[in-house]
Coordinates of C-alpha atoms in Angstrom, one line a residue:
Chain A
X1190 CA 0.0 0.0 0.0
X1191 CA 1.2 3.5 -0.7
X1192 CA 1.1 6.3 1.8
X1193 CA -1.4 8.7 0.6
X1194 CA -0.4 12.4 0.4
X1195 CA -3.2 14.9 0.7
X1196 CA -3.1 18.6 0.0
X1197 CA -3.1 21.0 2.9
X1198 CA -6.5 22.3 1.7
X1199 CA -8.0 18.8 1.8
X1200 CA -6.5 18.3 5.2
X1201 CA -8.1 21.5 6.5
X1202 CA -11.4 20.6 4.8
X1203 CA -11.8 17.7 7.3
X1204 CA -12.3 20.2 10.1
X1205 CA -15.6 21.8 10.9
X1206 CA -15.5 25.6 11.6
X1207 CA -18.3 28.0 12.2
X1208 CA -16.9 31.3 11.1
X1209 CA -17.3 34.2 13.5
X1210 CA -18.1 37.5 11.9
X1211 CA -15.4 39.2 13.9
X1212 CA -11.7 38.1 14.1
X1213 CA -10.6 36.8 17.5
X1214 CA -6.9 37.2 16.7
X1215 CA -5.3 40.4 15.3
X1216 CA -1.8 40.8 14.0
X1217 CA 0.1 44.1 14.1
X1218 CA 1.7 44.3 10.6
X1219 CA 4.1 47.0 11.7
X1220 CA 5.6 44.8 14.4
X1221 CA 6.0 42.0 11.9
X1222 CA 7.9 44.2 9.5
X1223 CA 10.8 44.3 11.9
X1224 CA 10.7 40.6 12.7
X1225 CA 13.4 38.5 11.1
X1226 CA 12.3 35.0 12.2
X1227 CA 8.5 35.0 11.5
X1228 CA 8.3 31.6 13.3
X1229 CA 4.5 31.9 13.4
X1230 CA 4.6 31.0 9.7
X1231 CA 6.0 27.5 10.3
X1232 CA 4.6 26.8 13.7
X1233 CA 0.8 27.5 13.2
X1234 CA -0.7 24.0 12.6
X1235 CA -3.4 25.5 10.4
X1236 CA -1.0 27.5 8.3
X1237 CA -2.7 30.8 8.8
X1238 CA 0.3 33.0 8.7
X1239 CA 1.7 33.8 5.2
X1240 CA 4.9 35.9 4.7
X1241 CA 4.6 38.8 2.3
X1242 CA 7.2 40.2 -0.1
X1243 CA 7.1 43.5 1.7
X1244 CA 8.3 41.9 4.9
X1245 CA 5.0 41.8 6.5
X1246 CA 2.8 38.8 7.5
X1247 CA -0.7 38.1 6.1
X1248 CA -3.0 36.5 8.7
X1249 CA -6.4 35.0 8.2
X1250 CA -8.3 34.0 11.3
X1251 CA -10.6 31.6 9.5
X1252 CA -9.8 27.9 10.1
X1253 CA -8.0 28.7 13.4
X1254 CA -7.7 25.8 15.8
X1255 CA -7.5 28.3 18.7
X1256 CA -4.4 26.5 20.0
X1257 CA -2.4 29.4 21.2
X1258 CA 1.0 28.3 19.6
X1259 CA 1.3 31.6 17.6
X1260 CA 1.4 34.1 20.4
X1261 CA 3.6 31.8 22.5
X1262 CA 6.3 31.6 19.8
X1263 CA 5.9 35.2 18.5
X1264 CA 9.2 37.1 18.3
X1265 CA 7.6 40.4 17.4
X1266 CA 6.8 41.8 20.9
X1267 CA 3.1 41.9 21.2
X1268 CA 2.4 41.6 17.5
X1269 CA -0.3 39.0 18.1
X1270 CA -3.4 39.9 20.1
X1271 CA -5.0 36.6 21.0
X1272 CA -8.5 35.9 22.3
X1273 CA -11.1 33.1 21.9
X1274 CA -13.7 33.5 19.3
X1275 CA -17.2 34.7 20.2
X1276 CA -19.1 31.9 22.0
X1277 CA -20.3 29.2 19.7
X1278 CA -18.0 30.1 16.8
X1279 CA -14.7 28.8 15.7
X1280 CA -13.5 25.3 15.5
X1281 CA -15.7 22.4 16.4
X1282 CA -13.7 19.1 16.7
X1283 CA -15.8 16.0 16.3
X1284 CA -13.1 13.4 16.9
X1285 CA -10.6 15.3 19.1
Chain B
X65 CA -28.5 43.2 35.6
X66 CA -26.2 40.5 36.9
X67 CA -27.6 37.0 37.2
X68 CA -26.2 35.1 40.0
X69 CA -25.2 31.5 41.0
X70 CA -23.4 30.2 44.0
X71 CA -20.7 28.9 41.7
X72 CA -19.8 29.6 38.1
X73 CA -17.6 27.0 36.4
X74 CA -15.8 28.2 33.2
X75 CA -15.3 25.5 30.7
X76 CA -17.2 22.2 30.4
X77 CA -14.3 19.9 29.9
X78 CA -13.6 17.0 32.2
X79 CA -12.5 19.3 35.1
X80 CA -15.4 21.7 34.7
X81 CA -18.1 19.2 34.4
X82 CA -17.0 17.3 37.4
X83 CA -16.6 20.5 39.4
X84 CA -20.1 21.4 38.5
X85 CA -21.5 17.9 39.2
X86 CA -19.8 17.6 42.6
X87 CA -20.9 21.1 43.7
X88 CA -24.5 20.7 42.4
X89 CA -24.8 17.4 44.3
X90 CA -23.7 19.2 47.4
X91 CA -26.7 21.4 47.0
X92 CA -25.4 24.8 45.7
X93 CA -26.5 26.5 42.5
X94 CA -24.0 26.1 39.6
X95 CA -23.6 27.7 36.2
X96 CA -21.4 25.7 33.8
X97 CA -20.4 27.9 30.9
X98 CA -18.8 26.5 27.7
X99 CA -17.4 28.6 24.8
X100 CA -17.9 25.8 22.2
X101 CA -21.3 24.9 20.7
X102 CA -21.1 21.7 22.7
X103 CA -18.7 20.3 25.4
X104 CA -15.6 18.8 23.9
X105 CA -15.8 20.8 20.7
X106 CA -12.5 22.6 21.5
X107 CA -10.8 19.6 23.0
X108 CA -8.2 17.1 21.8
X109 CA -6.3 14.4 23.6
X110 CA -3.7 11.9 22.5
X111 CA -3.6 8.4 23.7
X112 CA -5.4 7.1 26.7
X113 CA -8.1 8.5 28.9
X114 CA -7.9 7.0 32.4
X115 CA -11.3 7.3 34.0
X116 CA -11.1 5.2 37.2
X117 CA -11.4 8.5 39.2
X118 CA -15.0 8.4 38.0
X119 CA -15.7 5.3 40.3
X120 CA -16.2 7.6 43.2
X121 CA -18.8 9.9 41.5
X122 CA -20.4 7.9 38.6
X123 CA -19.9 4.3 39.7
X124 CA -21.6 2.8 36.6
X125 CA -19.6 4.9 34.1
X126 CA -18.1 1.8 32.4
X127 CA -21.7 0.9 31.2
X128 CA -22.7 4.4 30.3
X129 CA -19.7 6.5 29.1
X130 CA -19.4 6.8 25.3
X131 CA -16.1 5.1 24.9
X132 CA -14.5 3.8 21.7
X133 CA -12.3 0.9 23.0
X134 CA -10.9 -0.4 26.3
X135 CA -7.1 -0.1 26.1
X136 CA -5.7 -3.7 26.6
X137 CA -2.4 -3.1 24.9
X138 CA -0.1 -0.3 25.9
X139 CA 3.2 0.1 24.2
X140 CA 6.0 2.5 24.8
X141 CA 8.5 2.8 21.9
X142 CA 11.8 4.5 21.4
X143 CA 12.2 5.5 17.7
X144 CA 15.2 6.4 15.7
X145 CA 15.4 7.0 12.0
X146 CA 15.9 3.3 11.2
X147 CA 14.5 1.3 14.0
X148 CA 12.8 1.1 17.3
X149 CA 12.7 -0.6 20.7
X150 CA 9.4 -1.2 22.4
X151 CA 8.0 -2.3 25.7
X152 CA 4.7 -3.8 24.8
X153 CA 2.3 -4.6 27.7
X154 CA -0.7 -6.7 27.0
X155 CA -3.1 -6.3 29.9
X156 CA -5.7 -8.7 28.6
X157 CA -7.6 -8.4 31.9
X158 CA -8.2 -4.7 31.2
X159 CA -10.9 -5.7 28.7
X160 CA -13.0 -6.7 31.8
X161 CA -13.9 -4.8 34.9
X162 CA -11.9 -3.2 36.5
X163 CA -10.9 -1.6 33.2
X164 CA -7.9 0.6 32.9
X165 CA -7.7 3.2 30.1
X166 CA -10.1 3.9 27.4
X167 CA -10.1 5.7 24.0
X168 CA -13.0 8.1 23.2
X169 CA -14.0 11.0 21.0
X170 CA -13.9 14.1 23.3
X171 CA -17.0 15.5 21.6
X172 CA -18.9 12.5 22.9
X173 CA -17.1 11.9 26.2
X174 CA -17.1 15.5 27.4
X175 CA -20.7 16.0 26.3
X176 CA -21.7 13.0 28.3
X177 CA -19.9 14.2 31.3
X178 CA -21.5 17.6 31.0
X179 CA -24.9 15.9 30.8
X180 CA -24.1 14.1 34.1
X181 CA -23.5 17.5 35.7
X182 CA -26.8 18.8 34.3
X183 CA -28.6 15.7 35.7
X184 CA -27.0 16.6 39.1
X185 CA -28.6 20.1 38.8
X186 CA -26.0 22.3 37.1
X187 CA -27.1 24.8 34.5
X188 CA -25.1 24.3 31.2
X189 CA -24.7 27.5 29.2
X190 CA -22.9 26.6 25.9
X191 CA -21.8 29.0 23.1
X192 CA -20.7 31.5 25.8
X193 CA -17.1 32.7 26.2
X194 CA -15.9 34.2 29.5
X195 CA -14.0 37.4 28.5
X196 CA -13.0 38.5 32.0
X197 CA -13.4 38.3 35.7
X198 CA -15.6 40.4 37.9
X199 CA -14.0 41.8 41.1
X200 CA -15.2 43.2 44.3
X201 CA -12.1 44.7 45.8
X202 CA -9.5 41.9 45.4
X203 CA -12.1 39.1 45.4
X204 CA -13.3 37.4 42.3
X205 CA -17.1 37.6 42.3
X206 CA -18.1 36.3 38.9
X207 CA -17.3 36.4 35.2
X208 CA -18.1 38.7 32.3
X209 CA -19.3 36.7 29.2
X210 CA -19.7 37.8 25.6
X211 CA -23.5 37.6 25.8
X212 CA -25.5 40.8 25.9
X213 CA -25.8 41.7 29.6
X214 CA -23.8 38.6 30.2
X215 CA -22.2 39.2 33.6
X216 CA -22.7 36.2 35.8
X217 CA -22.1 36.8 39.5
X218 CA -20.9 34.0 41.8
X219 CA -19.5 33.5 45.2
X220 CA -16.9 31.2 43.8
X221 CA -15.5 31.0 40.2
X222 CA -13.8 27.7 39.2
X223 CA -11.6 28.4 36.2
X224 CA -11.5 25.2 34.0
X225 CA -10.8 27.2 30.9
X226 CA -8.1 25.0 29.5
X227 CA -4.4 25.3 28.6
X228 CA -4.3 28.9 27.6
X229 CA -6.1 29.8 30.8
X230 CA -6.9 33.4 30.2
X231 CA -8.7 33.7 33.5
X232 CA -5.9 32.3 35.7
X233 CA -3.5 34.7 33.9
X234 CA -5.9 37.7 34.3
X235 CA -6.0 36.9 38.1
X236 CA -2.2 37.0 38.1
X237 CA -1.8 33.4 39.2
X238 CA 0.9 32.6 36.6
X239 CA 4.4 33.6 37.3
X240 CA 5.6 33.6 33.7
X241 CA 3.8 31.9 30.8
X242 CA 6.1 31.0 28.0
X243 CA 6.7 28.6 25.2
X244 CA 9.1 26.4 27.1
X245 CA 6.3 24.9 29.2
X246 CA 4.2 23.7 26.3
X247 CA 4.1 21.2 23.6
X248 CA 2.0 21.3 20.5
X249 CA 0.1 18.1 19.6
X250 CA -1.2 17.6 16.0
X251 CA -3.3 14.6 15.2
X252 CA -5.0 12.8 12.4
X253 CA -8.0 10.5 12.8
X254 CA -8.0 8.0 9.9
X255 CA -11.0 5.9 9.1
X256 CA -10.7 2.1 8.5
X257 CA -13.0 -1.0 8.7
X258 CA -13.1 -2.4 12.2
X259 CA -11.8 -5.7 11.0
X260 CA -8.8 -4.1 9.4
X261 CA -7.9 -2.3 12.7
X262 CA -8.4 -5.5 14.7
X263 CA -6.0 -7.3 12.3
X264 CA -3.3 -4.6 12.2
X265 CA -3.2 -4.2 16.0
X266 CA -3.9 -7.8 17.1
X267 CA -7.1 -7.1 19.1
X268 CA -10.7 -8.0 18.9
X269 CA -14.1 -6.8 20.2
X270 CA -13.8 -3.6 22.1
X271 CA -10.1 -4.2 22.9
X272 CA -7.9 -1.3 22.0
X273 CA -4.2 -0.2 21.7
X274 CA -2.2 2.8 22.6
X275 CA 1.4 3.2 21.3
X276 CA 3.4 6.1 22.6
X277 CA 6.8 6.9 21.2
X278 CA 9.8 8.9 22.3
X279 CA 11.3 10.6 19.2
X280 CA 10.4 9.9 15.6
X281 CA 9.8 13.6 15.3
X282 CA 12.4 14.8 12.8
X283 CA 14.8 16.1 15.3
X284 CA 12.3 18.2 17.1
X285 CA 12.1 17.2 20.8
X286 CA 8.9 15.3 21.4
X287 CA 7.2 12.0 20.6
X288 CA 4.3 10.5 18.8
X289 CA 1.3 8.3 19.4
X290 CA -1.0 5.8 17.6
X291 CA -4.2 4.7 19.2
X292 CA -7.3 2.8 18.1
X293 CA -10.9 4.0 18.0
X294 CA -13.6 1.5 17.1
X295 CA -13.5 2.3 13.3
X296 CA -10.6 4.7 13.1
X297 CA -7.0 5.1 14.1
X298 CA -5.6 8.2 15.6
X299 CA -2.0 9.1 14.9
X300 CA -0.2 12.2 16.1
X301 CA 3.0 13.9 17.2
X302 CA 3.6 16.0 20.3
X303 CA 6.3 18.6 19.7
X304 CA 8.2 20.9 22.1
X305 CA 7.2 24.4 21.1
X306 CA 10.7 25.7 21.6
X307 CA 12.1 22.9 19.4
X308 CA 9.4 23.5 16.7
X309 CA 10.2 27.2 16.6
X310 CA 13.9 26.5 16.1
X311 CA 13.4 23.8 13.5
X312 CA 11.3 25.8 11.0
X313 CA 9.6 22.6 10.1
X314 CA 5.8 22.5 9.8
X315 CA 4.0 20.3 12.3
X316 CA 1.9 18.4 9.7
X317 CA 5.2 17.7 7.8
X318 CA 6.7 16.2 11.0
X319 CA 3.5 14.1 11.4
X320 CA 3.7 13.0 7.7
X321 CA 7.3 11.8 8.2
X322 CA 6.3 10.1 11.5
X323 CA 3.6 8.2 9.6
X324 CA 6.3 6.9 7.1
X325 CA 8.5 5.5 9.8
X326 CA 8.9 1.7 9.2
X327 CA 7.7 1.0 12.7
X328 CA 4.6 3.1 12.3
X329 CA 3.6 3.1 8.6
X330 CA 2.0 -0.4 8.6
X331 CA -0.4 0.6 11.3
X332 CA -1.6 3.8 9.8
X333 CA -1.2 3.7 6.0
X334 CA -4.3 3.8 3.7
X335 CA -7.7 4.7 5.1
X336 CA -9.5 8.0 4.8
X337 CA -8.5 11.1 6.8
X338 CA -11.6 12.0 8.9
X339 CA -10.2 14.9 10.9
X340 CA -7.0 16.9 11.4
X341 CA -6.7 18.6 14.8
X342 CA -4.2 20.5 17.0
X343 CA -4.0 21.5 20.6
X344 CA -1.4 22.8 23.1
X345 CA -0.4 20.6 26.0
X346 CA 0.9 22.0 29.4
X347 CA 3.9 19.7 29.9
X348 CA 5.9 21.9 32.2
X349 CA 4.9 19.8 35.3
X350 CA 5.1 21.0 38.8
X351 CA 7.5 23.9 38.1
X352 CA 5.2 25.5 35.6
X353 CA 2.0 25.4 37.7
X354 CA 0.3 28.6 38.7
X355 CA -1.1 29.5 42.2
X356 CA -4.1 27.3 42.4
X357 CA -6.3 29.5 44.5
X358 CA -7.1 33.2 45.0
X359 CA -9.9 35.0 46.8
X360 CA -13.1 33.7 45.2
X361 CA -11.4 31.5 42.6
X362 CA -9.8 28.1 42.0
X363 CA -7.9 26.9 38.9
X364 CA -8.2 23.3 37.7
X365 CA -7.1 20.9 34.9
X366 CA -5.0 22.1 32.0
X367 CA -5.6 25.7 33.2
X368 CA -3.5 24.8 36.2
X369 CA -0.9 22.9 34.2
X370 CA -2.2 19.5 35.5
X371 CA -0.7 17.3 32.9
X372 CA 1.8 14.5 33.6
X373 CA 4.3 13.9 30.8
X374 CA 6.7 11.4 32.3
X375 CA 7.6 8.9 29.6
X376 CA 5.7 5.8 30.3
X377 CA 3.1 7.8 32.1
X378 CA 1.2 10.3 29.9
X379 CA -1.9 11.5 31.7
X380 CA -4.0 14.6 31.7
X381 CA -7.8 14.0 31.6
X382 CA -7.6 12.0 34.9
X383 CA -5.8 14.9 36.6
X384 CA -8.4 17.3 35.2
X385 CA -11.2 15.2 36.6
X386 CA -9.6 14.8 40.0
X387 CA -8.9 18.6 40.3
X388 CA -12.5 19.3 39.2
X389 CA -14.0 17.0 41.9
X390 CA -11.7 18.6 44.5
X391 CA -12.6 22.1 43.5
X392 CA -16.4 21.4 43.4
X393 CA -16.2 19.9 46.9
X394 CA -14.1 22.8 48.2
X395 CA -16.4 25.4 46.7
X396 CA -19.6 23.9 48.2
X397 CA -17.8 23.6 51.6
X398 CA -16.5 27.2 51.5
X399 CA -19.9 28.5 50.7
X400 CA -21.6 26.7 53.5
X401 CA -18.9 27.9 55.9
X402 CA -19.3 31.5 54.6
X403 CA -15.6 32.0 53.7
X404 CA -14.6 32.0 50.1
X405 CA -11.3 33.8 50.6
X406 CA -8.1 32.0 49.6
X407 CA -8.0 30.7 53.2
X408 CA -11.6 29.5 53.0
X409 CA -10.7 27.7 49.7
X410 CA -7.6 26.2 51.2
X411 CA -9.3 22.8 51.2
X412 CA -8.6 22.6 47.5
X413 CA -4.9 22.3 47.8
X414 CA -5.2 20.0 50.8
X415 CA -7.4 17.7 48.8
X416 CA -4.9 17.7 45.9
X417 CA -2.1 17.0 48.4
X418 CA -4.1 14.1 49.9
X419 CA -4.9 12.5 46.5
X420 CA -2.6 11.4 43.6
X421 CA -2.7 14.8 41.9
X422 CA 0.2 16.7 43.6
X423 CA 2.1 13.7 44.9
X424 CA 2.4 12.3 41.3
X425 CA 3.5 15.7 40.0
X426 CA 6.1 16.0 42.8
X427 CA 7.4 12.6 42.2
X428 CA 8.0 13.3 38.5
X429 CA 8.9 17.0 38.9
X430 CA 12.2 16.7 36.9
X431 CA 11.2 14.1 34.4
X432 CA 9.4 16.2 31.7
X433 CA 12.4 18.4 31.0
X434 CA 14.8 15.4 31.0
X435 CA 12.7 13.5 28.4
X436 CA 12.6 16.5 26.1
X437 CA 16.4 17.1 26.5
X438 CA 18.8 16.7 23.7
X439 CA 20.6 13.8 25.5
X440 CA 17.4 11.7 25.8
X441 CA 16.0 12.7 22.4
X442 CA 19.1 12.4 20.3
X443 CA 21.8 10.4 22.2
X444 CA 20.2 7.9 24.6
X445 CA 17.5 6.9 22.1
X446 CA 20.1 6.0 19.4
X447 CA 22.2 4.3 22.1
X448 CA 19.3 2.1 23.2
X449 CA 18.1 1.2 19.7
X450 CA 21.6 0.5 18.3
X451 CA 22.5 -1.6 21.4
X452 CA 19.3 -3.7 21.1
X453 CA 19.6 -4.0 17.3
X454 CA 23.2 -5.2 17.6
X455 CA 22.3 -7.6 20.4
X456 CA 19.7 -9.2 18.2
X457 CA 21.7 -9.3 15.0
X458 CA 23.1 -12.8 14.5
X459 CA 26.3 -12.6 12.3
X460 CA 28.0 -15.9 13.1
X461 CA 31.2 -14.6 11.5
X462 CA 32.8 -14.7 15.0
X463 CA 31.7 -15.6 18.5
X464 CA 29.1 -13.3 20.0
X465 CA 30.3 -10.0 21.5
X466 CA 29.3 -9.3 25.0
X467 CA 26.7 -6.7 25.9
X468 CA 29.2 -4.5 27.6
X469 CA 31.2 -4.1 24.4
X470 CA 28.1 -3.5 22.3
X471 CA 27.0 -0.8 24.7
X472 CA 30.5 0.7 24.8
X473 CA 30.6 1.1 21.0
X474 CA 27.1 2.6 20.8
X475 CA 28.0 4.9 23.7
X476 CA 31.0 6.3 21.9
X477 CA 29.2 6.5 18.6
X478 CA 26.7 9.0 20.0
X479 CA 28.8 10.8 22.6
X480 CA 26.9 9.4 25.5
X481 CA 28.9 10.4 28.6
X482 CA 28.9 8.2 31.8
X483 CA 28.5 11.2 34.1
X484 CA 25.4 12.3 32.2
X485 CA 24.1 8.7 32.3
X486 CA 24.6 8.6 36.0
X487 CA 23.1 12.0 36.7
X488 CA 20.1 11.4 34.4
X489 CA 19.7 7.8 35.7
X490 CA 19.6 9.2 39.2
X491 CA 16.9 11.6 38.2
X492 CA 14.9 8.8 36.6
X493 CA 15.3 6.5 39.6
X494 CA 14.2 9.3 41.9
X495 CA 11.0 9.6 39.9
X496 CA 10.3 6.0 39.2
X497 CA 11.7 4.1 42.2

């Protein structure tokens, strides 16, 4: 049998999210400009941080696991403001 | 207007639901708020859920809890790139009462436990996030939720709000909160026919397997796991956050490589990916725990860092449940005595001291950091696997070489120093003796 490789999009499509109308995490682009490591990009298990050509980081709060890894590893002092989503919204694991 | 309860419990995980159940049975009014649409919707675990602590509060849980399988085979494996050494324990008696560990879906298990709290008289309020604490002077007197006019007053708040523990941090109970005390778990649940799972893992009926590994994580400190549900297999890796940030490797890529390891691949290949998930784990042990009590509030479960990551012992849900029971009992007692100050809530720590919760954490205080150290992860693991592999390799080109010489060669190959072995061995013995 061959180990099946699935795309990251297909992987994320297995997870149920109820999208909150307001973002629960905000990222301060100015702080990211000066950050050389941008470890959020590789650490986030949902791949929500994308490095930009201008030195910034593009962040999308949709499909967030609400795990907290991003703010714990962040090198840009205080760049990430982290909260839980509004009650009832966000990720809903069925087989966690 | 502020609605009021005797107790508000924040978070309907195993700690919260048992705090609510215990307090409600003692006759006080309890609100159990949960930010997810249903209890367990935000929760992930990895391996085995030990539920014997439920004997004291829900004696017939083995008949009623929504479990997937009874764990009857528990394996601890050291992985290197090309091999592994395992200690494989088959506790066939664990398939009967008294059972040992179980596997479950947290959406089902946590929802069931919350229903038990509701049956005991607690009021479950789902889809409601606590956004802050209410204070009267220095005493916590309730929580602010994100509902319109959503303040809930209470004589005691029990924070069961999980690993990120925003409430315990707001109350100033954590002295430092940083990446070095946490691991990131990522998990896949892969669907198979039941017969295929039974065949691959050598079990039948409701018997189940949990395999925990040290290493196998692409050079990032951590380990992995494989466990069986009824019709799915869960496979995941648990990665030190500090190691992950330094490695610049993506977690799902480390998991993909773990799944291709020759000792793991035959168990998990094929099937259909049913769900990908991730969660933080508080693996700092005793040193990373916050203050457990302040005026009007107690902290339990993951929110209090109550997770035991000591190699062969990997436990968390049982600690959450035990702290929840202790907090629920203490809150009801403090309310009837009319003293909810930190002194009045002092029974919480005394209960944890008198149970397995704090003694187990004290015993293994130094183990979590040792197991995530470079020596254990990179050197000792290769030393052990190489030694065992060489021992079992039959060459017959010359008489067998003694174990001492095999170990000596492996020791030199990986720069394992005697003084480290002695020191680390002493740490291990102090924990496990």
